[in-house]
Short mmCIF file of C-alpha atoms in Angstrom, two decimals:
data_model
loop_
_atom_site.label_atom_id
_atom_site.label_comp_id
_atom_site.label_asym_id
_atom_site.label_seq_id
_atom_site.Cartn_x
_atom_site.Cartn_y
_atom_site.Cartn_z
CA UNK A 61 -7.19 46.91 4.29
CA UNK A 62 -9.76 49.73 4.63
CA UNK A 63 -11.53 50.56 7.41
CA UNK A 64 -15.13 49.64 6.39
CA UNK A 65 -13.16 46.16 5.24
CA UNK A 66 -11.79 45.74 9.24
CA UNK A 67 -15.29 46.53 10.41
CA UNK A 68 -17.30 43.90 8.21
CA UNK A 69 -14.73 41.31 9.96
CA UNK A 70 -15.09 41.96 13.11
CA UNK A 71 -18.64 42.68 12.49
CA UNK A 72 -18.48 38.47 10.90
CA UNK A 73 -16.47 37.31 14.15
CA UNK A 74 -18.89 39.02 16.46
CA UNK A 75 -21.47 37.73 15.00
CA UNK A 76 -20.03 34.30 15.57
CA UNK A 77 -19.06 35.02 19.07
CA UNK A 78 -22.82 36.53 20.03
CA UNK A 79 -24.73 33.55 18.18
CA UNK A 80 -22.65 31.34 20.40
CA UNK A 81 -23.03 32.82 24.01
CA UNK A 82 -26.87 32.80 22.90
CA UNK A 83 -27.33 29.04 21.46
CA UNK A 84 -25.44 28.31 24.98
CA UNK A 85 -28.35 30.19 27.09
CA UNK A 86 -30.82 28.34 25.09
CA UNK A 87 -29.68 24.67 25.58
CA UNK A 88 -29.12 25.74 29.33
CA UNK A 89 -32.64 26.99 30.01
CA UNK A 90 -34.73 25.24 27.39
CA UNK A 91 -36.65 28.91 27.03
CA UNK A 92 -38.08 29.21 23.53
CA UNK A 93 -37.95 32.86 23.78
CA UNK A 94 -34.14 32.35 24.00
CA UNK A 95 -34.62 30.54 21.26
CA UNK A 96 -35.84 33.09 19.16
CA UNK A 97 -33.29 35.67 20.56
CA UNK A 98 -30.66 32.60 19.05
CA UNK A 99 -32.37 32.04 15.81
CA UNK A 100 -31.90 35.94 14.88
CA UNK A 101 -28.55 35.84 15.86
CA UNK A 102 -27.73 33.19 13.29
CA UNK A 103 -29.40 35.83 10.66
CA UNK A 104 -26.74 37.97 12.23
CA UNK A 105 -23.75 35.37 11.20
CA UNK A 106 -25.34 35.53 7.93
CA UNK A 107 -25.93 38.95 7.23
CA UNK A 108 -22.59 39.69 8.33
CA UNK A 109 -20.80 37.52 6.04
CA UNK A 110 -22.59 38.89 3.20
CA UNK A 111 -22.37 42.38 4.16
CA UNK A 112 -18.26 41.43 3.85
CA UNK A 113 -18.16 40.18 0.17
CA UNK A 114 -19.99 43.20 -0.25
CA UNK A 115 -17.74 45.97 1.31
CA UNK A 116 -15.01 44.01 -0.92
CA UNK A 117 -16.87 44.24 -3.90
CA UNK A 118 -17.83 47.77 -3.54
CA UNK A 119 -14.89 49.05 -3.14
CA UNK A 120 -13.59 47.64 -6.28
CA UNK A 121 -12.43 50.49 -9.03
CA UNK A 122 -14.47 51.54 -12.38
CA UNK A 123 -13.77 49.52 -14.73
CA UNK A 124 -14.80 49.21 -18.42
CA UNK A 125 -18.34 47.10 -17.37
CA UNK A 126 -18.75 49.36 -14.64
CA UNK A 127 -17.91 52.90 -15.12
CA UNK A 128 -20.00 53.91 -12.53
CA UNK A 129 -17.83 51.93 -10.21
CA UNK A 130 -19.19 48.71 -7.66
CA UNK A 131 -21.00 50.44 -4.61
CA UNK A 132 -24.45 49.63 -5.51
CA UNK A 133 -23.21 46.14 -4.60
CA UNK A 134 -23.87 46.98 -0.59
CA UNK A 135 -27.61 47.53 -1.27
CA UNK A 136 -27.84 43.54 -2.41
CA UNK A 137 -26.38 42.81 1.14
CA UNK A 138 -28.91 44.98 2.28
CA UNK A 139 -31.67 43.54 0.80
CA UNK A 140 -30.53 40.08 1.74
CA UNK A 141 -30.28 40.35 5.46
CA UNK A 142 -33.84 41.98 5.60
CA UNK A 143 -34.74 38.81 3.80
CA UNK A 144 -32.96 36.86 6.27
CA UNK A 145 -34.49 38.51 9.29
CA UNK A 146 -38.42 37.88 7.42
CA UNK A 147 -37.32 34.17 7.63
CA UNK A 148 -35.93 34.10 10.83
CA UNK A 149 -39.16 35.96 12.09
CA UNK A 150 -41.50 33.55 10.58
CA UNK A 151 -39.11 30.46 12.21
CA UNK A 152 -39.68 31.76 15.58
CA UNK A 153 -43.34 32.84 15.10
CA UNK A 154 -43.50 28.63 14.20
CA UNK A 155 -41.36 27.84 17.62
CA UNK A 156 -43.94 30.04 19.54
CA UNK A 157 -46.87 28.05 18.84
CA UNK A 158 -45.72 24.94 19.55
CA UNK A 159 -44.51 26.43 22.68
CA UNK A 160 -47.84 27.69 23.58
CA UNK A 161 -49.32 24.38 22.56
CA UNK A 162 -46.96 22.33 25.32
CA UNK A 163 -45.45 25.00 27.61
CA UNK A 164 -42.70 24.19 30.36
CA UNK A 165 -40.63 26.63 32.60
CA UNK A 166 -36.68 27.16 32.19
CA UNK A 167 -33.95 25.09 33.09
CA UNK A 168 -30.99 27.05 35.12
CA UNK A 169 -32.71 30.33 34.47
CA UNK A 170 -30.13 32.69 36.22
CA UNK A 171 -27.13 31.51 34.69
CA UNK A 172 -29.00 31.27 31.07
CA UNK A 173 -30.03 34.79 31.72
CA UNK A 174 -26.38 36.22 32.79
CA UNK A 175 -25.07 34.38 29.31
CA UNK A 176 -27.67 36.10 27.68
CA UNK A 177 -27.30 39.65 28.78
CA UNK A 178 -23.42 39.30 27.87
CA UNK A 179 -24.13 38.42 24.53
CA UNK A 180 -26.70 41.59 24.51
CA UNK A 181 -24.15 44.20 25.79
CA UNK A 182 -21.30 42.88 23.27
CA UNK A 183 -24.74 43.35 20.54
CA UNK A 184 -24.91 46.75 21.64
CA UNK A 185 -21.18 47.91 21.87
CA UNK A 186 -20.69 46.69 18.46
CA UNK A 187 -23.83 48.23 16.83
CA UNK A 188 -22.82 51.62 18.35
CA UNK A 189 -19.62 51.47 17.00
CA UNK A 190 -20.93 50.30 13.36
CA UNK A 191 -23.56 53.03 13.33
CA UNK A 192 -21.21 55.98 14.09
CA UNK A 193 -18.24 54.62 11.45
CA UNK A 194 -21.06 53.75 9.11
CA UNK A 195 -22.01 57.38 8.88
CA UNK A 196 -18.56 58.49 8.39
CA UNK A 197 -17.83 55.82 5.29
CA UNK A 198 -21.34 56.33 4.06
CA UNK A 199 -22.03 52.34 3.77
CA UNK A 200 -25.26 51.06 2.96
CA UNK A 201 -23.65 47.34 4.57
CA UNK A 202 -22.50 48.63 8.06
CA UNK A 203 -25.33 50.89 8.67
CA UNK A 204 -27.83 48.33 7.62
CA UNK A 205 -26.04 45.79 10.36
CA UNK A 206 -25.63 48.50 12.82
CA UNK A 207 -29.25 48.98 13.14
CA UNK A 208 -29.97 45.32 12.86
CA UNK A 209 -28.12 44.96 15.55
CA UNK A 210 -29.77 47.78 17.71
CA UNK A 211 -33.09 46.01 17.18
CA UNK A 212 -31.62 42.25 18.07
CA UNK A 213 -30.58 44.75 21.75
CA UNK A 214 -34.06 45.50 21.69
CA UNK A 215 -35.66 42.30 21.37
CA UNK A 216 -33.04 40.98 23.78
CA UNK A 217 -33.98 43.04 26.47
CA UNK A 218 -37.48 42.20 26.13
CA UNK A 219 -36.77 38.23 26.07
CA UNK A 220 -34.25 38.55 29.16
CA UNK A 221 -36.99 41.06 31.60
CA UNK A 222 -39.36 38.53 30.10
CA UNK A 223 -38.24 34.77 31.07
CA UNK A 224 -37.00 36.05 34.69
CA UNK A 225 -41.09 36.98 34.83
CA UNK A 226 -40.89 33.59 33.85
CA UNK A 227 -39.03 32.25 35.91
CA UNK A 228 -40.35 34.44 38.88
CA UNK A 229 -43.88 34.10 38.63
CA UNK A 230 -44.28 30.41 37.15
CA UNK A 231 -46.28 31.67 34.48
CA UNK A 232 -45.14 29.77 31.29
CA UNK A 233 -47.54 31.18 28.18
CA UNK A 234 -45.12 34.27 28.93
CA UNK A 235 -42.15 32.43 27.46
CA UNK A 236 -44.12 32.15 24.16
CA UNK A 237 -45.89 35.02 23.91
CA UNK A 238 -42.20 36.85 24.64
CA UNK A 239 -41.14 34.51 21.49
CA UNK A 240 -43.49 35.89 19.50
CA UNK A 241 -43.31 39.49 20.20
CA UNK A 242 -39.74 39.36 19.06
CA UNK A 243 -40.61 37.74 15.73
CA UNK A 244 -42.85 40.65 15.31
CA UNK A 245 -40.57 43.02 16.06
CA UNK A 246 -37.77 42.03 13.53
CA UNK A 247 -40.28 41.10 11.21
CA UNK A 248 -40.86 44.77 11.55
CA UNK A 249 -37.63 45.74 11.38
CA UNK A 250 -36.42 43.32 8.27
CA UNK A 251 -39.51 45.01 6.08
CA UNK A 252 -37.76 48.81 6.70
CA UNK A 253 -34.41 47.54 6.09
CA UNK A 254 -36.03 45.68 1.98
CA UNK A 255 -37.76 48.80 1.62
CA UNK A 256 -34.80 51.13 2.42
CA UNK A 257 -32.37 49.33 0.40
CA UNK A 258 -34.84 48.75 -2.37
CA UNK A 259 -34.54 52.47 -2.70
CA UNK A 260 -31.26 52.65 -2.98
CA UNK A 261 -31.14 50.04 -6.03
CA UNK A 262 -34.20 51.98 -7.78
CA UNK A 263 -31.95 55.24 -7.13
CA UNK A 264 -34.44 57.35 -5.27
CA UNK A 265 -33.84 60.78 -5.19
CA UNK A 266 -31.51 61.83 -1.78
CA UNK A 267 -33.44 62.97 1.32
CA UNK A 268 -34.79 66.43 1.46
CA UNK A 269 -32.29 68.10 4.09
CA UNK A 270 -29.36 66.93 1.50
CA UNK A 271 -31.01 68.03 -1.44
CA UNK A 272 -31.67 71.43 0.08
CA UNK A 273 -27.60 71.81 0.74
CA UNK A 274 -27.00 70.77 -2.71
CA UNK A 275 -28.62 73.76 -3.57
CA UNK A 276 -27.62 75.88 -1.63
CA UNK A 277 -23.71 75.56 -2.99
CA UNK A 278 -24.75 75.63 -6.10
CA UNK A 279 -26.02 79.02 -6.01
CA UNK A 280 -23.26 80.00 -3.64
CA UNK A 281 -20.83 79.08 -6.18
CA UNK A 282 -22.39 79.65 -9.63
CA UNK A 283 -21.45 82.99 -10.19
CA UNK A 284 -21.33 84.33 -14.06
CA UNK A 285 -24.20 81.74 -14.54
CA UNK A 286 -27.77 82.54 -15.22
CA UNK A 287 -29.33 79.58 -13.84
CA UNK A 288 -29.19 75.86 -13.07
CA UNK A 289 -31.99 73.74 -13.97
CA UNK A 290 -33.02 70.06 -14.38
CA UNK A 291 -31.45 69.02 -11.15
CA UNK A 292 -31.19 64.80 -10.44
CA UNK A 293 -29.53 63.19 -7.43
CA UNK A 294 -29.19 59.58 -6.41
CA UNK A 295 -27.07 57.62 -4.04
CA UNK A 296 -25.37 54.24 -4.93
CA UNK A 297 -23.55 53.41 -1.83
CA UNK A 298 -21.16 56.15 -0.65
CA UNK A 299 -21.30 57.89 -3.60
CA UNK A 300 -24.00 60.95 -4.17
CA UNK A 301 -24.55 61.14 -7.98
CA UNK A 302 -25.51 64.95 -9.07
CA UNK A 303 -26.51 66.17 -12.53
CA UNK A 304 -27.68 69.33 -13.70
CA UNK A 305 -28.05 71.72 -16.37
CA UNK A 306 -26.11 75.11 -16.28
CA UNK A 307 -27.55 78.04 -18.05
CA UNK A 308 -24.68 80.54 -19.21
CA UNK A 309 -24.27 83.56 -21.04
CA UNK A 310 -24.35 82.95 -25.17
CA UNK A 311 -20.97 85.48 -25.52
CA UNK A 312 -19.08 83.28 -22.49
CA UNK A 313 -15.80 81.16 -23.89
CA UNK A 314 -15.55 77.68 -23.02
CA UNK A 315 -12.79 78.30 -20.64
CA UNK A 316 -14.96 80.93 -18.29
CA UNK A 317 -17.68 78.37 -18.08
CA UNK A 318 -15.09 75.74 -17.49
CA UNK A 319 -13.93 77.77 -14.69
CA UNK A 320 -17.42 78.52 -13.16
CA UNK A 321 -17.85 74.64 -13.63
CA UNK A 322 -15.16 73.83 -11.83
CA UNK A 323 -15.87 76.08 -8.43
CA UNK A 324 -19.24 74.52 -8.65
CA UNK A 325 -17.83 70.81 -8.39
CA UNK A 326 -15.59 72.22 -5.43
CA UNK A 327 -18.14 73.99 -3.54
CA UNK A 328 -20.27 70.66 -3.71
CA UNK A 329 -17.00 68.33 -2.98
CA UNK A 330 -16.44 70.14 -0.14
CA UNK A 331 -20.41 70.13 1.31
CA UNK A 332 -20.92 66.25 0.35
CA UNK A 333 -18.19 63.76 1.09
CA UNK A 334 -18.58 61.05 -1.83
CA UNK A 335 -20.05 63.60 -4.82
CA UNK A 336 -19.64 62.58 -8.72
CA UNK A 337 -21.12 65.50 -10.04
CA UNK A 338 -22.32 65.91 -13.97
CA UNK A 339 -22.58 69.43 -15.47
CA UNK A 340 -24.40 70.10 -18.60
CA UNK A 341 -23.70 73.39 -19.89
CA UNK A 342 -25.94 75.43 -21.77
CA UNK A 343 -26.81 79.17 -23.70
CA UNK A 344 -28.61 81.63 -22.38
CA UNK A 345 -31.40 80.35 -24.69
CA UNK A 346 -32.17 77.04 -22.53
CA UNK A 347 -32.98 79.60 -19.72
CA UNK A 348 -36.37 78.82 -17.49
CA UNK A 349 -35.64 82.22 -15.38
CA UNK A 350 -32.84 84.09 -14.23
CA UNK A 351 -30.84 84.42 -11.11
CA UNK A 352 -28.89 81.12 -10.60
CA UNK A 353 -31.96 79.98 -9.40
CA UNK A 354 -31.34 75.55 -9.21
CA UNK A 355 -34.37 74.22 -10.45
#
């Protein structure tokens, strides 16, 4: 079992475990801001069991109806728990109003609040450790929950400083208007996390900072070439796709521009964890300008 497979498990049974210290804070204090803190949680449960079919599927081999391989499949799981977090937004923003409409104070709200902020700290040691081993696998799935997750810590600080005002000053519209706030938030957040992973299935071009040291081992490496030209790049999961032309002398044998080929795909193997790299080569007549320049 991979890594990445391990973490979208525990990731499932956390999850699980959060959703239910948090549904148990609600039905002690009656607080619909707890509420709403519980209602993204089960998007949480959710998101986290789809984000595991897709970590299996993705890691699934080429194979003859997809020789591109199964990674792209983490960007659906993606795009599914932003989904989930617009509904669960919207569900909350419904549980607001008709708290503002008939407004009561919290039941027990010490010990709902200590339940609460357990459930928040096991949030946040999980998300840390999905956001650093996210970056390290390159997966669209963990990183996605990771930062999910770092919002739900958000939010639940917010709700928890919010109904002990509550609680503390008697003032009960706070309880809904904390309610609300949070919908907002991760309606916020579930509209970056569509749009990000939207990218990723319309293979957008990789950020700018990447694309620079792409470059830049290119033209360390493409010695005996005149130039490189027609550069593409896209990322499907934890793969980088990178295509380009290579410009090379018209006398050059197969076998030197195999060669210069081949230092090019190691130089850029050894930069970018993850490349599939496509090299067109080309006589000097296809030319743009000269000097290796990667166009």
């Amino acid at each position: 079992m991979t890594r990445v497979l391990r973490l979208a498990i525990g990731s499932l049974a956390m999850a699980c475990l959060v959703l239910g210290l948090k549904l148990l804070a609600w039905w002690l204090t009656g607080s619909v801001a707890l509420l709403a803190d519980a209602l993204e949680s089960v998007v949480n449960v959710a998101a986290a069991a789809a984000a595991l079919v897709a970590v299996r599927y993705s890691a699934i081999p080429p194979d003859a109806n997809h020789p591109y391989g199964h990674a792209k499949a983490e960007y659906f799981s993606a795009v599914l728990e932003g989904a989930l977090i617009i509904v669960a937004a919207l569900a909350i923003l419904r549980e607001a109003w008709g708290a503002f409409q008939a407004p009561h104070a919290p039941d027990q709200p010490a010990l709902g609040l200590l339940i609460s902020a357990a459930a928040t700290a096991c949030n946040f040691g999980w998300a840390t450790l999905l956001q650093r081993e996210g970056r390290a696998a390159r997966s669209p799935a963990l990183l996605a929950d990771a930062r999910h997750l770092m919002a739900d810590v958000v939010t639940s600080l917010g709700v928890l400083a919010g109904v002990a005002a509550v609680a503390a000053t008697g003032r009960l519209w706070l309880d809904p208007l904390l309610a609300a706030a949070t919908a907002l938030n991760i309606l916020w957040s579930g509209s970056k996390l569509v749009r990000d992973s939207v990218g990723g299935l319309m293979d957008e071009a990789v950020e700018p900072d990447l694309l620079a040291r792409i470059r830049r081992a290119v033209s360390a490496s493409a010695d005996g070439a005149i130039e490189a030209h027609d550069l593409r790049t896209r990322h499907a999961g934890r793969l980088t796709f990178i295509e380009f032309h290579l410009v090379v002398p018209g006398s050059m044998s197969v076998d030197e521009a195999h060669v210069i080929c081949d230092r090019i795909e190691a130089a850029l193997k050894a930069e970018i964890e993850g490349a599939t790299i496509t090299i067109h080569v080309e006589p000097e007549g296809k030319a743009k300008h000269h000097g290796v320049l990667v166009l």
